[in-house]
GROMACS .gro file of C-alpha atoms in nm:
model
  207
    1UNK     CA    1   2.345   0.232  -1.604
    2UNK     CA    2   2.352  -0.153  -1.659
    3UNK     CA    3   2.467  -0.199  -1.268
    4UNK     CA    4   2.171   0.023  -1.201
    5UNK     CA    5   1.930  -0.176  -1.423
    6UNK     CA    6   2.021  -0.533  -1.319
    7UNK     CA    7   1.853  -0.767  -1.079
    8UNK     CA    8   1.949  -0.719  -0.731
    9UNK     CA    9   1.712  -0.992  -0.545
   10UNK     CA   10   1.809  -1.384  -0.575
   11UNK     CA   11   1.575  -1.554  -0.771
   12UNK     CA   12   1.273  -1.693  -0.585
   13UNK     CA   13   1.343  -2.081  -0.565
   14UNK     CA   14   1.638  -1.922  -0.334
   15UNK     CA   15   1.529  -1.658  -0.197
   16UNK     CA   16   1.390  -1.750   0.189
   17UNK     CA   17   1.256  -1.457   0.300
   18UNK     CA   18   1.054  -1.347  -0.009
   19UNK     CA   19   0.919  -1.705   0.001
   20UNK     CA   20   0.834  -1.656   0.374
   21UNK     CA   21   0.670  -1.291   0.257
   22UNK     CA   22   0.439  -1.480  -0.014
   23UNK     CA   23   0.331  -1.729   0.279
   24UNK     CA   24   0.248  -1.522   0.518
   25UNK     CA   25   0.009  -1.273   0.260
   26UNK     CA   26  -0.147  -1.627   0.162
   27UNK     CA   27  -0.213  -1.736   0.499
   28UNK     CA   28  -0.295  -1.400   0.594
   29UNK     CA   29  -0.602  -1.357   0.295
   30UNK     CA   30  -0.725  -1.671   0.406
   31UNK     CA   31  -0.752  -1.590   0.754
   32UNK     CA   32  -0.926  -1.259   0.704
   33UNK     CA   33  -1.151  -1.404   0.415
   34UNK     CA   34  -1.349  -1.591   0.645
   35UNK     CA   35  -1.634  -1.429   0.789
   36UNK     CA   36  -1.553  -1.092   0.708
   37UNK     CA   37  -1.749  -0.749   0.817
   38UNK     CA   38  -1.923  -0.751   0.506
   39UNK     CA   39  -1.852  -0.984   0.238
   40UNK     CA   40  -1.936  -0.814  -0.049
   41UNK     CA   41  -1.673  -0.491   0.052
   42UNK     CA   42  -1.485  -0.738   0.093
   43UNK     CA   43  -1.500  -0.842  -0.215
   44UNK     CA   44  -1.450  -0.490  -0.335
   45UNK     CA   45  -1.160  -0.438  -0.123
   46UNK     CA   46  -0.956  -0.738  -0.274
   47UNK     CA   47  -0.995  -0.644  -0.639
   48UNK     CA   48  -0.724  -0.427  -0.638
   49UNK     CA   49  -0.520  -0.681  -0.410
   50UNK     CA   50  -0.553  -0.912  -0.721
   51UNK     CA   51  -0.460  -0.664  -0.975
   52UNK     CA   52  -0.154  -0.566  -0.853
   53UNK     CA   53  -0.052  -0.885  -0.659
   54UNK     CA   54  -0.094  -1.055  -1.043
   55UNK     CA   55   0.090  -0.747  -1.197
   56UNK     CA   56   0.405  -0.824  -0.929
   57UNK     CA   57   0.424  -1.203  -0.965
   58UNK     CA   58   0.381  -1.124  -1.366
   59UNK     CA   59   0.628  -0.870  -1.422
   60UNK     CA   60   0.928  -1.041  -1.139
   61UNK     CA   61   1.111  -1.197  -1.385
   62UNK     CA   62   1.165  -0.876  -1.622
   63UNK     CA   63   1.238  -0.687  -1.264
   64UNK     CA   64   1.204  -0.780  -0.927
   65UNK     CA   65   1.203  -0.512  -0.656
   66UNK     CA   66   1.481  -0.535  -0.361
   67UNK     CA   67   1.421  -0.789  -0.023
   68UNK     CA   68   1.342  -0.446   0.109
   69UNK     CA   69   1.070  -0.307  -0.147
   70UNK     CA   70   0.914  -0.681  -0.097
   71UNK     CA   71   0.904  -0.624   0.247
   72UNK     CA   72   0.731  -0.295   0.232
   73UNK     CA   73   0.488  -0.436  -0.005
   74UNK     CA   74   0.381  -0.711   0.199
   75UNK     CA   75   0.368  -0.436   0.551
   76UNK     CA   76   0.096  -0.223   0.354
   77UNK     CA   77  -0.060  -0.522   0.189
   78UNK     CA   78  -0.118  -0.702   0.574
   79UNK     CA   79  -0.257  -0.336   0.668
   80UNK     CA   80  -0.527  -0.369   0.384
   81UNK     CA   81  -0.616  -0.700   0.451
   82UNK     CA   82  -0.679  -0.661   0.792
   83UNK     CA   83  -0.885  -0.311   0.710
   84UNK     CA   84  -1.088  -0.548   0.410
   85UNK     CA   85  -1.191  -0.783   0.660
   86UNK     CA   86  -1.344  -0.545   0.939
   87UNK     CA   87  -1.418  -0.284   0.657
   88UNK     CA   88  -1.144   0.031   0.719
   89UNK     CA   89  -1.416   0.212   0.972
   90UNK     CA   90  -1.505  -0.107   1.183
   91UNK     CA   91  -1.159  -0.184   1.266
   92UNK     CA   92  -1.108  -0.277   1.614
   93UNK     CA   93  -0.728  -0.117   1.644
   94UNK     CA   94  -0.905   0.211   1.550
   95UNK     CA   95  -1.198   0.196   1.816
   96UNK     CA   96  -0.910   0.106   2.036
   97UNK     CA   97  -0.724   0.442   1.908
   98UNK     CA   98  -1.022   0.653   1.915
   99UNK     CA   99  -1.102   0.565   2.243
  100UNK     CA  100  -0.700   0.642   2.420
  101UNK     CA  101  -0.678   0.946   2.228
  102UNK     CA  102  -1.073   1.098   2.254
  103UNK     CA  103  -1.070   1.093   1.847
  104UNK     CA  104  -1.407   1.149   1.687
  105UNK     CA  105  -1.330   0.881   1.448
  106UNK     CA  106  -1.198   0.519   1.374
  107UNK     CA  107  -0.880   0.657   1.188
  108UNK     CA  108  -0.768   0.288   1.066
  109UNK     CA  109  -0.832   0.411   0.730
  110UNK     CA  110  -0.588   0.731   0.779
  111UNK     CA  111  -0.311   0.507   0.934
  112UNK     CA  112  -0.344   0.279   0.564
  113UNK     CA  113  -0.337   0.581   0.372
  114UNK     CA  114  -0.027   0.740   0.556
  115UNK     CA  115   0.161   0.395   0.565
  116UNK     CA  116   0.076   0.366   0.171
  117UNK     CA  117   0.354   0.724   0.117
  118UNK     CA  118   0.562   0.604   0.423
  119UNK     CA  119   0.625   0.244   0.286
  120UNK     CA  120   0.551   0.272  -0.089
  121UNK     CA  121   0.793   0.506  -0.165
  122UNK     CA  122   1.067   0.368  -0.156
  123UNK     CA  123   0.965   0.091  -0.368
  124UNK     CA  124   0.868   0.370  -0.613
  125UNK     CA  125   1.232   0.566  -0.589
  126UNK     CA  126   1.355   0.202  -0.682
  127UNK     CA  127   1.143   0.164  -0.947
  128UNK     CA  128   1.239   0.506  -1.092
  129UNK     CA  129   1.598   0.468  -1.048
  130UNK     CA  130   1.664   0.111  -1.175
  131UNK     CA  131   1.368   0.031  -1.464
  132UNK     CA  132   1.335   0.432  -1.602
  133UNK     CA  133   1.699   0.533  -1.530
  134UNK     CA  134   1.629   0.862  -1.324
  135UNK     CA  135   1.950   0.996  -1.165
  136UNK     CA  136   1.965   1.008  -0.788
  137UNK     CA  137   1.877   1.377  -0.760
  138UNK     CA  138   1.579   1.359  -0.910
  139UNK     CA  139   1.440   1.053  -0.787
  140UNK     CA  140   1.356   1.224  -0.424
  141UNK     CA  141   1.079   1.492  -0.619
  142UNK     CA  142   0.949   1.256  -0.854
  143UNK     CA  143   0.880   0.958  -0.597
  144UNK     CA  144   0.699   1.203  -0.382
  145UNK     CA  145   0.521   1.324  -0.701
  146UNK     CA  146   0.453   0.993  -0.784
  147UNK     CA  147   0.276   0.868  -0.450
  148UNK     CA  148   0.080   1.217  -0.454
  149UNK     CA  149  -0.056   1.108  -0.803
  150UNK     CA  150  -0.122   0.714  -0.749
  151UNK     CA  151  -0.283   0.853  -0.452
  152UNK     CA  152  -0.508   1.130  -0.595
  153UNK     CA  153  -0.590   0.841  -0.907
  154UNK     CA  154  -0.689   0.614  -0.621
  155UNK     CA  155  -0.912   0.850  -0.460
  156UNK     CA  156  -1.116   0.909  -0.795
  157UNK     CA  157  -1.123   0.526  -0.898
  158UNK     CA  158  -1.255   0.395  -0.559
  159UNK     CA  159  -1.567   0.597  -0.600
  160UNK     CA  160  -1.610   0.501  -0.972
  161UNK     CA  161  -1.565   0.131  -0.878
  162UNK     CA  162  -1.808   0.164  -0.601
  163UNK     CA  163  -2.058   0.394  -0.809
  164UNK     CA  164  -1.997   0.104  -1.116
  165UNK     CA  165  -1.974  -0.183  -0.918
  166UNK     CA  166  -2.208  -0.213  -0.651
  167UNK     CA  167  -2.336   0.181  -0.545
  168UNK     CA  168  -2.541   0.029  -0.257
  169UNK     CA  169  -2.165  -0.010  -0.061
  170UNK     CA  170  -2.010   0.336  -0.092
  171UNK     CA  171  -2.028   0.419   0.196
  172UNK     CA  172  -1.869   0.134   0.395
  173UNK     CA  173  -1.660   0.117   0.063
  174UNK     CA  174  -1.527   0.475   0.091
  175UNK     CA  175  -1.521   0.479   0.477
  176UNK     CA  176  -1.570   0.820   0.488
  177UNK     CA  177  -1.734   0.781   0.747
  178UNK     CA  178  -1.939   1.139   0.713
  179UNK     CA  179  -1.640   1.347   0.628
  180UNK     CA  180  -1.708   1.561   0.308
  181UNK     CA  181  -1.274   1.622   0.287
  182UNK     CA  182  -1.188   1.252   0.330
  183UNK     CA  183  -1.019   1.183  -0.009
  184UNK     CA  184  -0.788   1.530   0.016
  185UNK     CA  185  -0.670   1.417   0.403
  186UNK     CA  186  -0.615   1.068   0.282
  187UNK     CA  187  -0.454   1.180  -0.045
  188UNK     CA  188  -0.244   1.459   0.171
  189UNK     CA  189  -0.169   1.161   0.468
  190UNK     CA  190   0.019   0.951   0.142
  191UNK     CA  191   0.169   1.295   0.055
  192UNK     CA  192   0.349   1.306   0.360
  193UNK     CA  193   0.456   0.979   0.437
  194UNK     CA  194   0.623   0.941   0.108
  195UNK     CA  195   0.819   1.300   0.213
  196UNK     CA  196   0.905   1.142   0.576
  197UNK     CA  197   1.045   0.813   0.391
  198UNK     CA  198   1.283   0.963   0.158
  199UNK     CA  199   1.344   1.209   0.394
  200UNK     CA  200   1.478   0.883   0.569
  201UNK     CA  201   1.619   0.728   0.286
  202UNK     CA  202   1.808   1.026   0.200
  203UNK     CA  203   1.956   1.056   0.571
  204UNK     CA  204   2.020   0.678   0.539
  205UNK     CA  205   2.197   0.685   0.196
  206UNK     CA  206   2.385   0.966   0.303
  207UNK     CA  207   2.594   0.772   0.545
   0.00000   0.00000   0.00000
């Protein structure tokens, strides 16, 4: 248990590549904070980019995830800020979609929500396994369990925050762009990434 529960990542005055993962989200909210779609979605959009971007900086020196859950983080994060800047329905990589594959929709916000269980699992497995000591068995249920719920609890506080904070904006705020079932595909898009990635971790750890 203590190998389990000690810190596997170098600390950050040596660790290069987390350094060069913390640049590159910088230089990456600056870019898309200018001139964005709509600046007060926007606005909206980044709240939670805030919250938890304080929450991981605050909490790295009582545990830091691995190079690999970093890595993850900062994949979905550039995903989000690129979708905050066009707002998720306007972006021009899901026009671009829409159009090759006859979709009747920009699905930008469906690829976010999919890459949210696909890369945020496995950051959740580690967090499982090496802060609340769940054995290896285990961990492959309750991570998936885990993005289902985050998922779901997402769902239900983006239309309170958009209802609380400025109701004028759900719309471009939810992106659902007309569709009365958006939350349950989103929420069942994160369910099944999170099964594909430890479906892939398993096969990986396996070996």
């Amino acid at each position: 248990m203590h190998k389990q529960m000690e810190n596997i990542t170098p600390a950050f005055r040596t660790n290069r590549l987390l350094q060069g993962l913390v640049f590159w989200l910088i230089l990456l909210w600056i870019v898309t904070s200018f001139e964005p779609f709509n600046r007060r979605d926007w606005l909206l959009e980044n709240l939670l980019v805030f919250f938890y971007g304080t929450l991981l900086v605050a909490s790295y020196r009582r545990f830091a995830f691995s190079n690999l859950s970093y890595l993850l983080f900062t994949i979905f994060m550039s995903l989000h800020l690129v979708g905050a800047h066009y707002t998720y329905a306007e972006v021009p990589f899901g026009f671009w979609l829409q159009e090759a594959l006859g979709l009747g929709r920009n699905h930008y916000d469906r690829i976010v929500h999919f890459s949210f269980g696909l890369l945020i699992a496995y950051p959740f497995r580690e967090l499982l396994m090496r802060a609340a000591g769940v054995i290896r068995g285990w961990s492959w249920f309750l991570t998936v369990a885990l993005v289902l719920a985050f998922s779901g609890f997402y769902e239900v506080l983006e239309g309170i925050v958009a209802m609380i904070v400025d109701p004028e904006l759900g719309m471009a705020y939810l992106g659902t762009q007309g569709d009365e079932w958006d939350a349950q595909k989103d929420t069942f898009l994160a369910f099944s990434g999170a099964v594909i990635a430890m479906l892939v971790t398993w096969l990986v750890t396996r070996r």
